[in-house]
């Protein structure tokens, strides 16, 4: 099946630093990828839609200057959490569809757990 | 906007018990419906899906039927196992087009005890 891979799986950083999370589609091309944030015991909140070669589309309430998204190729999207603060600590998950499949399912990365000290 | 509501957990069952996790949705069009499962420490995996009314999705003994008249997609399993302990998410997508994200319910945690 289609594989989406995230890196790093865990990252700990100091408050005020920036952290980059990579999301790769390993065996298919993804013109669109989605970034979700998962809070403890809560559902996944869609943060933004990452579009290859163009600007990301952010959901209401998500700071685009805080969460920088770059989708430079058909297989790679990156999320950079800038000037991270403890409240940014969370589980970030990316996902993508394989456009050659009719199923419509999203394939998810393993997630990246960010802890800001 | 489109949304999904699923029953609050946690749900605790004994092994071999019958499972139902309720899920209802609101949508303006004809969405595709999904159940995803997240095992402890892992990412989300598709469990089953249905793309039109009256479709039944099934996998690993789990079933869910797309009911347009009741806007529901309840997840059922006749006999749960300890290994089914996980968080289950109901989700919908307005389109299978790659540009459409999934809207998720809040998740239902299931714990199956021996």
JSON list of N, CA, C and O in Angstrom, two decimals, chain B residues 4 12-13 16 18 22 30 36 38-39 41 44 46-48 56-57 63 66-67 70 74 76 91 95 104 108:
[
{"chain": "B", "resi": 4, "resn": "UNK", "atom": "N", "xyz": [-18.42, 15.22, 12.12]},
{"chain": "B", "resi": 4, "resn": "UNK", "atom": "CA", "xyz": [-18.64, 13.85, 12.55]},
{"chain": "B", "resi": 4, "resn": "UNK", "atom": "C", "xyz": [-18.77, 13.84, 14.07]},
{"chain": "B", "resi": 4, "resn": "UNK", "atom": "O", "xyz": [-17.98, 14.48, 14.76]},
{"chain": "B", "resi": 12, "resn": "UNK", "atom": "N", "xyz": [-15.01, 0.05, 27.76]},
{"chain": "B", "resi": 12, "resn": "UNK", "atom": "CA", "xyz": [-14.30, -1.10, 28.31]},
{"chain": "B", "resi": 12, "resn": "UNK", "atom": "C", "xyz": [-15.18, -2.34, 28.14]},
{"chain": "B", "resi": 12, "resn": "UNK", "atom": "O", "xyz": [-16.33, -2.33, 28.58]},
{"chain": "B", "resi": 13, "resn": "UNK", "atom": "N", "xyz": [-14.65, -3.35, 27.49]},
{"chain": "B", "resi": 13, "resn": "UNK", "atom": "CA", "xyz": [-15.39, -4.58, 27.25]},
{"chain": "B", "resi": 13, "resn": "UNK", "atom": "C", "xyz": [-14.54, -5.79, 27.63]},
{"chain": "B", "resi": 13, "resn": "UNK", "atom": "O", "xyz": [-13.31, -5.72, 27.59]},
{"chain": "B", "resi": 16, "resn": "UNK", "atom": "N", "xyz": [-14.46, -11.14, 23.78]},
{"chain": "B", "resi": 16, "resn": "UNK", "atom": "CA", "xyz": [-15.57, -11.83, 23.12]},
{"chain": "B", "resi": 16, "resn": "UNK", "atom": "C", "xyz": [-16.90, -11.09, 23.24]},
{"chain": "B", "resi": 16, "resn": "UNK", "atom": "O", "xyz": [-17.92, -11.59, 22.75]},
{"chain": "B", "resi": 18, "resn": "UNK", "atom": "N", "xyz": [-19.68, -8.04, 22.39]},
{"chain": "B", "resi": 18, "resn": "UNK", "atom": "CA", "xyz": [-20.11, -7.37, 21.17]},
{"chain": "B", "resi": 18, "resn": "UNK", "atom": "C", "xyz": [-19.78, -5.87, 21.30]},
{"chain": "B", "resi": 18, "resn": "UNK", "atom": "O", "xyz": [-20.00, -5.27, 22.33]},
{"chain": "B", "resi": 22, "resn": "UNK", "atom": "N", "xyz": [-20.91, 4.23, 18.05]},
{"chain": "B", "resi": 22, "resn": "UNK", "atom": "CA", "xyz": [-21.80, 5.02, 17.21]},
{"chain": "B", "resi": 22, "resn": "UNK", "atom": "C", "xyz": [-21.09, 6.19, 16.55]},
{"chain": "B", "resi": 22, "resn": "UNK", "atom": "O", "xyz": [-20.22, 6.83, 17.15]},
{"chain": "B", "resi": 30, "resn": "UNK", "atom": "N", "xyz": [-22.58, 14.21, -0.58]},
{"chain": "B", "resi": 30, "resn": "UNK", "atom": "CA", "xyz": [-22.58, 12.75, -0.42]},
{"chain": "B", "resi": 30, "resn": "UNK", "atom": "C", "xyz": [-21.16, 12.30, -0.10]},
{"chain": "B", "resi": 30, "resn": "UNK", "atom": "O", "xyz": [-20.40, 11.93, -0.99]},
{"chain": "B", "resi": 36, "resn": "UNK", "atom": "N", "xyz": [-10.97, 4.83, 11.04]},
{"chain": "B", "resi": 36, "resn": "UNK", "atom": "CA", "xyz": [-9.54, 4.65, 11.22]},
{"chain": "B", "resi": 36, "resn": "UNK", "atom": "C", "xyz": [-9.28, 4.14, 12.63]},
{"chain": "B", "resi": 36, "resn": "UNK", "atom": "O", "xyz": [-10.03, 4.43, 13.56]},
{"chain": "B", "resi": 38, "resn": "UNK", "atom": "N", "xyz": [-6.18, 3.68, 15.68]},
{"chain": "B", "resi": 38, "resn": "UNK", "atom": "CA", "xyz": [-4.85, 4.07, 16.14]},
{"chain": "B", "resi": 38, "resn": "UNK", "atom": "C", "xyz": [-4.48, 3.19, 17.33]},
{"chain": "B", "resi": 38, "resn": "UNK", "atom": "O", "xyz": [-5.03, 3.35, 18.42]},
{"chain": "B", "resi": 39, "resn": "UNK", "atom": "N", "xyz": [-3.58, 2.26, 17.10]},
{"chain": "B", "resi": 39, "resn": "UNK", "atom": "CA", "xyz": [-3.11, 1.40, 18.18]},
{"chain": "B", "resi": 39, "resn": "UNK", "atom": "C", "xyz": [-2.10, 2.18, 19.04]},
{"chain": "B", "resi": 39, "resn": "UNK", "atom": "O", "xyz": [-1.48, 3.13, 18.55]},
{"chain": "B", "resi": 41, "resn": "UNK", "atom": "N", "xyz": [0.76, 4.00, 20.54]},
{"chain": "B", "resi": 41, "resn": "UNK", "atom": "CA", "xyz": [2.09, 4.33, 20.06]},
{"chain": "B", "resi": 41, "resn": "UNK", "atom": "C", "xyz": [2.27, 4.29, 18.56]},
{"chain": "B", "resi": 41, "resn": "UNK", "atom": "O", "xyz": [3.39, 4.43, 18.07]},
{"chain": "B", "resi": 44, "resn": "UNK", "atom": "N", "xyz": [-2.21, 6.38, 12.46]},
{"chain": "B", "resi": 44, "resn": "UNK", "atom": "CA", "xyz": [-3.56, 5.98, 12.07]},
{"chain": "B", "resi": 44, "resn": "UNK", "atom": "C", "xyz": [-3.52, 5.01, 10.89]},
{"chain": "B", "resi": 44, "resn": "UNK", "atom": "O", "xyz": [-2.74, 5.19, 9.95]},
{"chain": "B", "resi": 46, "resn": "UNK", "atom": "N", "xyz": [-6.23, 2.90, 8.17]},
{"chain": "B", "resi": 46, "resn": "UNK", "atom": "CA", "xyz": [-7.59, 2.73, 7.70]},
{"chain": "B", "resi": 46, "resn": "UNK", "atom": "C", "xyz": [-8.11, 1.36, 8.13]},
{"chain": "B", "resi": 46, "resn": "UNK", "atom": "O", "xyz": [-7.47, 0.34, 7.89]},
{"chain": "B", "resi": 47, "resn": "UNK", "atom": "N", "xyz": [-9.28, 1.34, 8.75]},
{"chain": "B", "resi": 47, "resn": "UNK", "atom": "CA", "xyz": [-9.89, 0.08, 9.15]},
{"chain": "B", "resi": 47, "resn": "UNK", "atom": "C", "xyz": [-10.90, -0.37, 8.09]},
{"chain": "B", "resi": 47, "resn": "UNK", "atom": "O", "xyz": [-10.87, -1.51, 7.65]},
{"chain": "B", "resi": 48, "resn": "UNK", "atom": "N", "xyz": [-11.79, 0.53, 7.71]},
{"chain": "B", "resi": 48, "resn": "UNK", "atom": "CA", "xyz": [-12.76, 0.22, 6.66]},
{"chain": "B", "resi": 48, "resn": "UNK", "atom": "C", "xyz": [-13.35, 1.51, 6.13]},
{"chain": "B", "resi": 48, "resn": "UNK", "atom": "O", "xyz": [-13.20, 2.57, 6.72]},
{"chain": "B", "resi": 56, "resn": "UNK", "atom": "N", "xyz": [-21.51, -1.42, 2.74]},
{"chain": "B", "resi": 56, "resn": "UNK", "atom": "CA", "xyz": [-21.01, -1.95, 4.00]},
{"chain": "B", "resi": 56, "resn": "UNK", "atom": "C", "xyz": [-19.51, -2.12, 3.88]},
{"chain": "B", "resi": 56, "resn": "UNK", "atom": "O", "xyz": [-19.03, -2.83, 2.98]},
{"chain": "B", "resi": 57, "resn": "UNK", "atom": "N", "xyz": [-18.78, -1.48, 4.77]},
{"chain": "B", "resi": 57, "resn": "UNK", "atom": "CA", "xyz": [-17.34, -1.69, 4.83]},
{"chain": "B", "resi": 57, "resn": "UNK", "atom": "C", "xyz": [-17.05, -2.76, 5.87]},
{"chain": "B", "resi": 57, "resn": "UNK", "atom": "O", "xyz": [-17.73, -2.84, 6.89]},
{"chain": "B", "resi": 63, "resn": "UNK", "atom": "N", "xyz": [-17.41, -4.19, 11.04]},
{"chain": "B", "resi": 63, "resn": "UNK", "atom": "CA", "xyz": [-18.31, -3.82, 9.96]},
{"chain": "B", "resi": 63, "resn": "UNK", "atom": "C", "xyz": [-18.92, -2.45, 10.26]},
{"chain": "B", "resi": 63, "resn": "UNK", "atom": "O", "xyz": [-19.09, -2.08, 11.43]},
{"chain": "B", "resi": 66, "resn": "UNK", "atom": "N", "xyz": [-23.13, 2.31, 5.72]},
{"chain": "B", "resi": 66, "resn": "UNK", "atom": "CA", "xyz": [-23.41, 3.72, 5.41]},
{"chain": "B", "resi": 66, "resn": "UNK", "atom": "C", "xyz": [-24.93, 3.88, 5.33]},
{"chain": "B", "resi": 66, "resn": "UNK", "atom": "O", "xyz": [-25.57, 3.43, 4.38]},
{"chain": "B", "resi": 67, "resn": "UNK", "atom": "N", "xyz": [-25.51, 4.54, 6.33]},
{"chain": "B", "resi": 67, "resn": "UNK", "atom": "CA", "xyz": [-26.95, 4.74, 6.38]},
{"chain": "B", "resi": 67, "resn": "UNK", "atom": "C", "xyz": [-27.26, 6.21, 6.12]},
{"chain": "B", "resi": 67, "resn": "UNK", "atom": "O", "xyz": [-27.10, 7.06, 7.00]},
{"chain": "B", "resi": 70, "resn": "UNK", "atom": "N", "xyz": [-30.31, 7.78, 8.24]},
{"chain": "B", "resi": 70, "resn": "UNK", "atom": "CA", "xyz": [-30.03, 8.14, 9.64]},
{"chain": "B", "resi": 70, "resn": "UNK", "atom": "C", "xyz": [-28.69, 8.86, 9.78]},
{"chain": "B", "resi": 70, "resn": "UNK", "atom": "O", "xyz": [-28.27, 9.16, 10.89]},
{"chain": "B", "resi": 74, "resn": "UNK", "atom": "N", "xyz": [-22.17, 3.41, 12.05]},
{"chain": "B", "resi": 74, "resn": "UNK", "atom": "CA", "xyz": [-21.79, 2.78, 13.31]},
{"chain": "B", "resi": 74, "resn": "UNK", "atom": "C", "xyz": [-20.84, 1.61, 13.09]},
{"chain": "B", "resi": 74, "resn": "UNK", "atom": "O", "xyz": [-21.05, 0.78, 12.21]},
{"chain": "B", "resi": 76, "resn": "UNK", "atom": "N", "xyz": [-19.22, -1.93, 14.25]},
{"chain": "B", "resi": 76, "resn": "UNK", "atom": "CA", "xyz": [-19.61, -3.09, 15.04]},
{"chain": "B", "resi": 76, "resn": "UNK", "atom": "C", "xyz": [-18.61, -4.22, 14.86]},
{"chain": "B", "resi": 76, "resn": "UNK", "atom": "O", "xyz": [-17.98, -4.35, 13.82]},
{"chain": "B", "resi": 91, "resn": "UNK", "atom": "N", "xyz": [-14.58, 9.17, 10.33]},
{"chain": "B", "resi": 91, "resn": "UNK", "atom": "CA", "xyz": [-14.17, 10.32, 9.53]},
{"chain": "B", "resi": 91, "resn": "UNK", "atom": "C", "xyz": [-14.98, 10.37, 8.24]},
{"chain": "B", "resi": 91, "resn": "UNK", "atom": "O", "xyz": [-15.49, 9.36, 7.77]},
{"chain": "B", "resi": 95, "resn": "UNK", "atom": "N", "xyz": [-15.04, 14.29, -0.79]},
{"chain": "B", "resi": 95, "resn": "UNK", "atom": "CA", "xyz": [-14.66, 13.82, -2.11]},
{"chain": "B", "resi": 95, "resn": "UNK", "atom": "C", "xyz": [-13.41, 12.98, -2.01]},
{"chain": "B", "resi": 95, "resn": "UNK", "atom": "O", "xyz": [-12.61, 13.15, -1.09]},
{"chain": "B", "resi": 104, "resn": "UNK", "atom": "N", "xyz": [-12.51, 14.43, 11.16]},
{"chain": "B", "resi": 104, "resn": "UNK", "atom": "CA", "xyz": [-12.53, 13.33, 12.12]},
{"chain": "B", "resi": 104, "resn": "UNK", "atom": "C", "xyz": [-13.47, 13.60, 13.28]},
{"chain": "B", "resi": 104, "resn": "UNK", "atom": "O", "xyz": [-13.65, 14.75, 13.70]},
{"chain": "B", "resi": 108, "resn": "UNK", "atom": "N", "xyz": [-12.84, 7.33, 19.87]},
{"chain": "B", "resi": 108, "resn": "UNK", "atom": "CA", "xyz": [-13.39, 6.53, 20.97]},
{"chain": "B", "resi": 108, "resn": "UNK", "atom": "C", "xyz": [-12.33, 5.52, 21.38]},
{"chain": "B", "resi": 108, "resn": "UNK", "atom": "O", "xyz": [-11.89, 4.70, 20.56]}
]
